[in-house]
Tab-separated table of C-alpha atoms in Angstrom:
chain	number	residue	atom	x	y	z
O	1182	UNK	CA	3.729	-7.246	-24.592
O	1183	UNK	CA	-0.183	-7.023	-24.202
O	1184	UNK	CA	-1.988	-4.470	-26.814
O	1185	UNK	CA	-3.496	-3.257	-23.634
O	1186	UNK	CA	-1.108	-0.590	-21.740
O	1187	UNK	CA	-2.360	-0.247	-17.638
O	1188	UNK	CA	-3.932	3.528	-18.839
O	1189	UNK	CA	-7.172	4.051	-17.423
O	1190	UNK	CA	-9.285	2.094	-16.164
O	1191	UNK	CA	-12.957	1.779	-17.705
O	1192	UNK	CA	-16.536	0.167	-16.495
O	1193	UNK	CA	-18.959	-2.022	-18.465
O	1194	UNK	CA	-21.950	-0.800	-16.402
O	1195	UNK	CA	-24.362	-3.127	-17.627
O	1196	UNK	CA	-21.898	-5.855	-16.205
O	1197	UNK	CA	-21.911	-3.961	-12.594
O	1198	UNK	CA	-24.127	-5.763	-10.127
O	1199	UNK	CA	-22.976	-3.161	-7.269
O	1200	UNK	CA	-21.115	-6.112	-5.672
O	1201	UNK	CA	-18.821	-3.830	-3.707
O	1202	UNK	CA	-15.889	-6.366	-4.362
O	1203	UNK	CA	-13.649	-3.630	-5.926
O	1204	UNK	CA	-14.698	-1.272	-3.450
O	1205	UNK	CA	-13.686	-3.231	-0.478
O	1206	UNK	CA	-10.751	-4.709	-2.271
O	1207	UNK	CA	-9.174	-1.076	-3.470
O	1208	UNK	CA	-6.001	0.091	-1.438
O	1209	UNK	CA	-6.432	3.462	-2.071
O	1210	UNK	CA	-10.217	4.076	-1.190
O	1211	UNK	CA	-10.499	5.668	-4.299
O	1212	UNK	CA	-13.875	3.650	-5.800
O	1213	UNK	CA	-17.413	5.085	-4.719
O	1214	UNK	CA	-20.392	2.993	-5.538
O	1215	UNK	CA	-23.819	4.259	-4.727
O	1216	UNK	CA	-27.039	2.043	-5.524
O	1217	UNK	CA	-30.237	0.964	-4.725
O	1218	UNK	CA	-32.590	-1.953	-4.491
O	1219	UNK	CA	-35.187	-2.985	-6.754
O	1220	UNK	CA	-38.024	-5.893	-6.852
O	1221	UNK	CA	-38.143	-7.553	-10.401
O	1222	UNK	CA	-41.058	-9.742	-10.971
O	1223	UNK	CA	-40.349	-12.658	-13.242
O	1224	UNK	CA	-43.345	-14.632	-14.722
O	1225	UNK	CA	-43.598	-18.036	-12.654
O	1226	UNK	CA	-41.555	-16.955	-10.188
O	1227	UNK	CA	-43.044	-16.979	-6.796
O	1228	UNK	CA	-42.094	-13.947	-5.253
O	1229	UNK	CA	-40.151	-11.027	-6.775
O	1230	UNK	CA	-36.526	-11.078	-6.681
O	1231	UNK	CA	-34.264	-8.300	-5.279
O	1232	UNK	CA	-31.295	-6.675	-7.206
O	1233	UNK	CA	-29.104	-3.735	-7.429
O	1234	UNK	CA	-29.093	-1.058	-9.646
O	1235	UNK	CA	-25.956	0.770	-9.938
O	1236	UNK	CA	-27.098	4.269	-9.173
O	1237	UNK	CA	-23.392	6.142	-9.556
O	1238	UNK	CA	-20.031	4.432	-9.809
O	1239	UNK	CA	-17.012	6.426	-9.711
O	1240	UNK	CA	-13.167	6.550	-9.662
O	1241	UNK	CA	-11.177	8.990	-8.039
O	1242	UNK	CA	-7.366	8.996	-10.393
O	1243	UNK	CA	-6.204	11.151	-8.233
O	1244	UNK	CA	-6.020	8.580	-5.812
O	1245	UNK	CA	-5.858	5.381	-7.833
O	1246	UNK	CA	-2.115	4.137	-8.312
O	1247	UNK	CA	-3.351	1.750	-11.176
O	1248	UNK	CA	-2.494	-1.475	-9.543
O	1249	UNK	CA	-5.409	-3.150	-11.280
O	1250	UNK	CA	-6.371	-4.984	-8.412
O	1251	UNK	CA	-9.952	-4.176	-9.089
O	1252	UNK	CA	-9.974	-5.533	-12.360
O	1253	UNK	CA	-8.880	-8.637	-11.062
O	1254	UNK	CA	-11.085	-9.108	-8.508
O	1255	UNK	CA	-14.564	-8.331	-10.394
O	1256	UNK	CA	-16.698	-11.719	-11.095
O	1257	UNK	CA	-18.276	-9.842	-13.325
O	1258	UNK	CA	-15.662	-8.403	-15.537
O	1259	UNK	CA	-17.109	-5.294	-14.977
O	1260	UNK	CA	-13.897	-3.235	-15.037
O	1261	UNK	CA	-11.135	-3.332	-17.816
O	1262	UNK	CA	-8.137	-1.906	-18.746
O	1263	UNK	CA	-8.581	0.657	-21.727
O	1264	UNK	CA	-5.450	2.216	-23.064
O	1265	UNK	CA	-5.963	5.763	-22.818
O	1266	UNK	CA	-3.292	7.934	-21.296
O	1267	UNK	CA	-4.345	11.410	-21.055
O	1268	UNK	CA	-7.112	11.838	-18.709
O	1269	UNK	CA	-4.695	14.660	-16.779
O	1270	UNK	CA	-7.112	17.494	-15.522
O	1271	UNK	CA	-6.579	21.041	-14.453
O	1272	UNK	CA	-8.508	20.714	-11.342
O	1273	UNK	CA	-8.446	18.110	-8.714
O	1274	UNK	CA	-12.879	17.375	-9.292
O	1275	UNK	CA	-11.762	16.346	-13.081
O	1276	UNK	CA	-9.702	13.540	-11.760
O	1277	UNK	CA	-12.927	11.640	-10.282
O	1278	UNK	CA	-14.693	10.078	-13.310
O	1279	UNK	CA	-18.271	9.403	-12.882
O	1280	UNK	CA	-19.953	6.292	-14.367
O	1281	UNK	CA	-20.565	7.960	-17.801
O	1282	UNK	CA	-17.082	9.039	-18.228
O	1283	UNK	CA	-15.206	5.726	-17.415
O	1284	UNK	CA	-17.844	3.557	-19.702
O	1285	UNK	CA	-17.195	6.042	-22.202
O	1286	UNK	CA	-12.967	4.779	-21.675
O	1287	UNK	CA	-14.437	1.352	-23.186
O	1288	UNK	CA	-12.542	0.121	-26.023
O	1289	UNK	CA	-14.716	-0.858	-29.032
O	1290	UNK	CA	-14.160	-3.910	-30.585
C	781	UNK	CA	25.000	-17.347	-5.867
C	782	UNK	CA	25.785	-18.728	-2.005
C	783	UNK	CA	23.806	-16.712	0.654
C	784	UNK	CA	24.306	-15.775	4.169
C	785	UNK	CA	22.690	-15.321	7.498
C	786	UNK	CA	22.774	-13.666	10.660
C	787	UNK	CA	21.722	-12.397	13.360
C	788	UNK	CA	23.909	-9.857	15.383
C	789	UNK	CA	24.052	-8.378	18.601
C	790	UNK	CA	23.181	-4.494	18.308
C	791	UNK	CA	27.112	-4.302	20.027
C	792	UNK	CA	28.537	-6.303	17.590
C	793	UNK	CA	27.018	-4.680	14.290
C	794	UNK	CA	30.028	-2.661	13.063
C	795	UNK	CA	32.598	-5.291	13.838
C	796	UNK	CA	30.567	-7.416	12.178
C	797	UNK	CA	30.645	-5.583	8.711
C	798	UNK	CA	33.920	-4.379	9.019
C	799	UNK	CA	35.228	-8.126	9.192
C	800	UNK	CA	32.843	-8.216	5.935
C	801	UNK	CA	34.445	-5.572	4.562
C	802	UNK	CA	37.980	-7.398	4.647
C	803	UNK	CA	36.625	-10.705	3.852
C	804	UNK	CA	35.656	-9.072	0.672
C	805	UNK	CA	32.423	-8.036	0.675
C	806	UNK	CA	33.059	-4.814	-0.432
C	807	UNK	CA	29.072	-3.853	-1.938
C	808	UNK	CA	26.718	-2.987	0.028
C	809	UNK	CA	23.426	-4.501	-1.607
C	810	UNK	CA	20.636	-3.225	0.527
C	811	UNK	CA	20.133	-1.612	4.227
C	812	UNK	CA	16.465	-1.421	5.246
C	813	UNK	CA	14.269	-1.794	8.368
C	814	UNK	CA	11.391	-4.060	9.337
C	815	UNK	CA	8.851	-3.011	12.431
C	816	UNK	CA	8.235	-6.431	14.379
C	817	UNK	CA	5.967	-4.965	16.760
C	818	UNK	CA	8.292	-4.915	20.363
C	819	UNK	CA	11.620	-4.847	18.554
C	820	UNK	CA	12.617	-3.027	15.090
C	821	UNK	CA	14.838	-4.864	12.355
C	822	UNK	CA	17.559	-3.639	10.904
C	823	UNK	CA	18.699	-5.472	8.082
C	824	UNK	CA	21.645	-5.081	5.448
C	825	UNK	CA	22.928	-7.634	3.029
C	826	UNK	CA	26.557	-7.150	1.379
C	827	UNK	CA	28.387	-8.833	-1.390
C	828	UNK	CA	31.689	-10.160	-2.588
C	829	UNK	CA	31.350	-9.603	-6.162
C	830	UNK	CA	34.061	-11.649	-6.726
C	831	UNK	CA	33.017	-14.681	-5.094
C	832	UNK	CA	29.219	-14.694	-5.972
C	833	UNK	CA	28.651	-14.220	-2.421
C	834	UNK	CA	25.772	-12.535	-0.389
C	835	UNK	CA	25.617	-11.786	3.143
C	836	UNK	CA	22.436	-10.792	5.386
C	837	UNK	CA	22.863	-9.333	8.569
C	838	UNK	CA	20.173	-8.365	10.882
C	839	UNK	CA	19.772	-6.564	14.519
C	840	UNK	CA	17.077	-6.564	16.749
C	841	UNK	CA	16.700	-3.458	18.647
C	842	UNK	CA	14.079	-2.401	21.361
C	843	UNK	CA	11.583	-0.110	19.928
C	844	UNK	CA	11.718	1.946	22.725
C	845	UNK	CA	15.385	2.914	22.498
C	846	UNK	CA	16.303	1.922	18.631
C	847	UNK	CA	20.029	3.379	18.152
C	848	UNK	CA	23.019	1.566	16.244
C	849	UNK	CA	26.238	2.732	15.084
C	850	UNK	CA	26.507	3.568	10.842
C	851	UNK	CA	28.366	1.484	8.571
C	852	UNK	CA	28.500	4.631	7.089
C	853	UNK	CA	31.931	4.913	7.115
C	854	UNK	CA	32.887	1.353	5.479
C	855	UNK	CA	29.671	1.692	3.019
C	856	UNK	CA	29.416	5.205	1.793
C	857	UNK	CA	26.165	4.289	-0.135
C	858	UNK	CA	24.848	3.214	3.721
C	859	UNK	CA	24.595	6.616	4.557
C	860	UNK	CA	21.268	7.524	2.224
C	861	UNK	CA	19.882	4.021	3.351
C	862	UNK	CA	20.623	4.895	7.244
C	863	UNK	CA	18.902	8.593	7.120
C	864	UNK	CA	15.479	6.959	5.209
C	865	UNK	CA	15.556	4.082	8.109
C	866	UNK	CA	15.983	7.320	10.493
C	867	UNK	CA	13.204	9.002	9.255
C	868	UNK	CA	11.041	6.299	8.943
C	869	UNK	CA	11.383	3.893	12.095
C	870	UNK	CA	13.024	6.417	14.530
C	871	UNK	CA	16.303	4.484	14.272
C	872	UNK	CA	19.610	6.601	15.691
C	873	UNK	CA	21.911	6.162	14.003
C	874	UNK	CA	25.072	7.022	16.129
C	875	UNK	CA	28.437	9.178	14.493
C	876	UNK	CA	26.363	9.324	11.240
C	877	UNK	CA	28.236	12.101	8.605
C	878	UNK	CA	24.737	13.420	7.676
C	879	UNK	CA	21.957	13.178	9.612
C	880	UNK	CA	19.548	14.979	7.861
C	881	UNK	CA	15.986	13.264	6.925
C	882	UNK	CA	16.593	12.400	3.386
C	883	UNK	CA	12.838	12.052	1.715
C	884	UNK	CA	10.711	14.186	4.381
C	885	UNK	CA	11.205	17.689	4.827
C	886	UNK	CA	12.047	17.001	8.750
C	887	UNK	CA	11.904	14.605	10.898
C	888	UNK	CA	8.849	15.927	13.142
C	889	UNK	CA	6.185	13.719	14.465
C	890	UNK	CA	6.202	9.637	14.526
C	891	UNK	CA	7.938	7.665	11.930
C	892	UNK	CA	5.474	7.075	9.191
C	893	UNK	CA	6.479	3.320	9.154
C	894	UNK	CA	5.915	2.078	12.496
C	895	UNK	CA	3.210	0.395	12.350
C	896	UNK	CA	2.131	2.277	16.017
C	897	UNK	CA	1.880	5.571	13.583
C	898	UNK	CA	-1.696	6.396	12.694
C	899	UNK	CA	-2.072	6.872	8.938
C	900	UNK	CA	-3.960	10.328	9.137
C	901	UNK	CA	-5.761	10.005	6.047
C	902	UNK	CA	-7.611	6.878	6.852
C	903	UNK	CA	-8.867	8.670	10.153
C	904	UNK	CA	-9.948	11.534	8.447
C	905	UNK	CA	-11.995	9.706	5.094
C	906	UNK	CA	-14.942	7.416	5.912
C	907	UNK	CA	-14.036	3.899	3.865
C	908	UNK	CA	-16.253	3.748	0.628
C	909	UNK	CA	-16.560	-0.407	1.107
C	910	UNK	CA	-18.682	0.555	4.456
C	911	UNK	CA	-21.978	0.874	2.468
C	912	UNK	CA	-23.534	-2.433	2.270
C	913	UNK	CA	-26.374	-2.597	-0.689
C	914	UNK	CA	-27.181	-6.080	-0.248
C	915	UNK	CA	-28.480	-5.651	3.208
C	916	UNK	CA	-30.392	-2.133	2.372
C	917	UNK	CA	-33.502	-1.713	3.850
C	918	UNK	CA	-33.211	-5.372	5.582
C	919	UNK	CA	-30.978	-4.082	8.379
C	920	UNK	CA	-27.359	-4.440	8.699
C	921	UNK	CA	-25.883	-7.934	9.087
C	922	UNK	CA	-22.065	-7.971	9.560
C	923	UNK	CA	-20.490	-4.765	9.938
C	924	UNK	CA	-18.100	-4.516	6.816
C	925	UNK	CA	-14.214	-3.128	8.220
C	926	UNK	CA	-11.434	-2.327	5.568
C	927	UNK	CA	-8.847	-4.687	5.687
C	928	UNK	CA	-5.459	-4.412	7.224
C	929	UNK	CA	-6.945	-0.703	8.662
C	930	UNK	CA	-6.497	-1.314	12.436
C	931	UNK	CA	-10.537	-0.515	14.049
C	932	UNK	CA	-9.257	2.485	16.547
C	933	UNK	CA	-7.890	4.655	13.023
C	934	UNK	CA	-11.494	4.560	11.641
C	935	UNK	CA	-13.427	7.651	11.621
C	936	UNK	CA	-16.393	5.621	12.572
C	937	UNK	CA	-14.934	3.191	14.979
C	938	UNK	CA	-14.243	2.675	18.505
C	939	UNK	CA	-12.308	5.222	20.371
């Protein structure tokens, strides 16, 4: 059995390129990503390049029914399992974890 | 282990597991329904334990009129099986002992599982994957739709 129990699920945002993959891929609707777009200039480039900066991403667990499938589908291994259990909340707002919340899930190796 | 298939009239569906039934296959494995658009499916596969022997049987009924008599009385454990097919494709089941919806508190409204059933909740919430970064500020290209979410149930779509 994997060291890794299916607990909750935490982001890497540095690895998030705002793809929407997960997003679109999730059954349960229960991934938000917000961002916006940015013009980097790199020297001897031509002209500057677009990208995405991940302004918020977030997960609602009160809808998510942990079928991983958005770990999976990330090119950018964005997303990973992390083995904590006990994110319960009193409230229904403490179940949606905001960017800072699920990097801070991130296991340290 | 040897398996079994048929297809029955909706007529000849209790006959059919009662001959089962004195053939020997006394378990009843799984009863279940499947919505195929025009016609519903009811399936339910039996087994002879003692044979190694399984046995699927399937009806095809009208979805407009979707009735068939229980096995209840040769399969006690069909008569859970029977009221969650009730409740969730509309089936009748005729001279059932206990008709009662078994996982929903009754059984107003459509059945959840036909796929003609609107799924409420995907009316009422706008789909997250709808906002398109990549294109921002450069115009829309494709219209993104969630998949498998039929375009009428969409809070934004056509009506």
């Amino acid at each position: 059995m994997s060291a890794v129990v299916h607990g909750v699920i935490a982001l890497v945002p540095d690895a998030c390129t705002s793809c929407m993959i997960c997003v679109r891929e999730c059954p349960t609707w229960c991934i938000t990503v917000e961002s916006h777009a940015e013009q980097v200039s790199e020297p001897g480039a031509r002209r500057p390049r677009t990208v995405s900066v991940l302004d918020r991403f977030a997960i609602d667990f009160g809808l998510c029914m942990y079928c991983g499938i958005c770990i999976d589908v990330c090119p950018f291994d964005a997303l990973e399992w992390a083995p904590t259990i006990d994110h319960s909340s009193a409230s229904r707002d403490g179940l949606v974890h905001d960017t800072e919340r699920l990097s801070g899930w991130r296991m340290h190796e | 282990m040897s398996t079994g298939m048929q297809t029955v009239p909706r007529e000849a569906w209790h006959e059919t597991f009662a001959g089962l039934v004195s053939d020997g296959f006394g378990y009843l494995d799984l009863l279940t329904a499947i919505d195929r658009g025009d016609e519903i499916e009811v399936l339910a596969q039996v087994v002879n334990p003692d044979g190694a022997e399984l046995m699927r049987v399937s009806v095809r009924l009208p979805s407009d009129d979707p009735s068939l008599p229980t096995i209840a009385d040769l399969f006690p454990a069909a008569s859970w099986h029977e009221r969650e097919v009730a409740e969730m494709f509309g089936v009748a089941f005729a001279g059932h002992p206990d008709p009662r919806p078994l996982l929903r508190r009754t059984s107003l409204g459509r059945p959840p599982l036909r796929t003609t059933t609107v799924l409420a909740a995907r009316v009422a919430m706008p789909w997250p994957g709808a906002a398109d970064p990549e294109s921002a500020g450069k115009g829309a290209r494709r219209r993104q739709l969630p998949p498998g979410v039929p375009a009428e149930w969409l809070s934004d779509g056509p009506r």
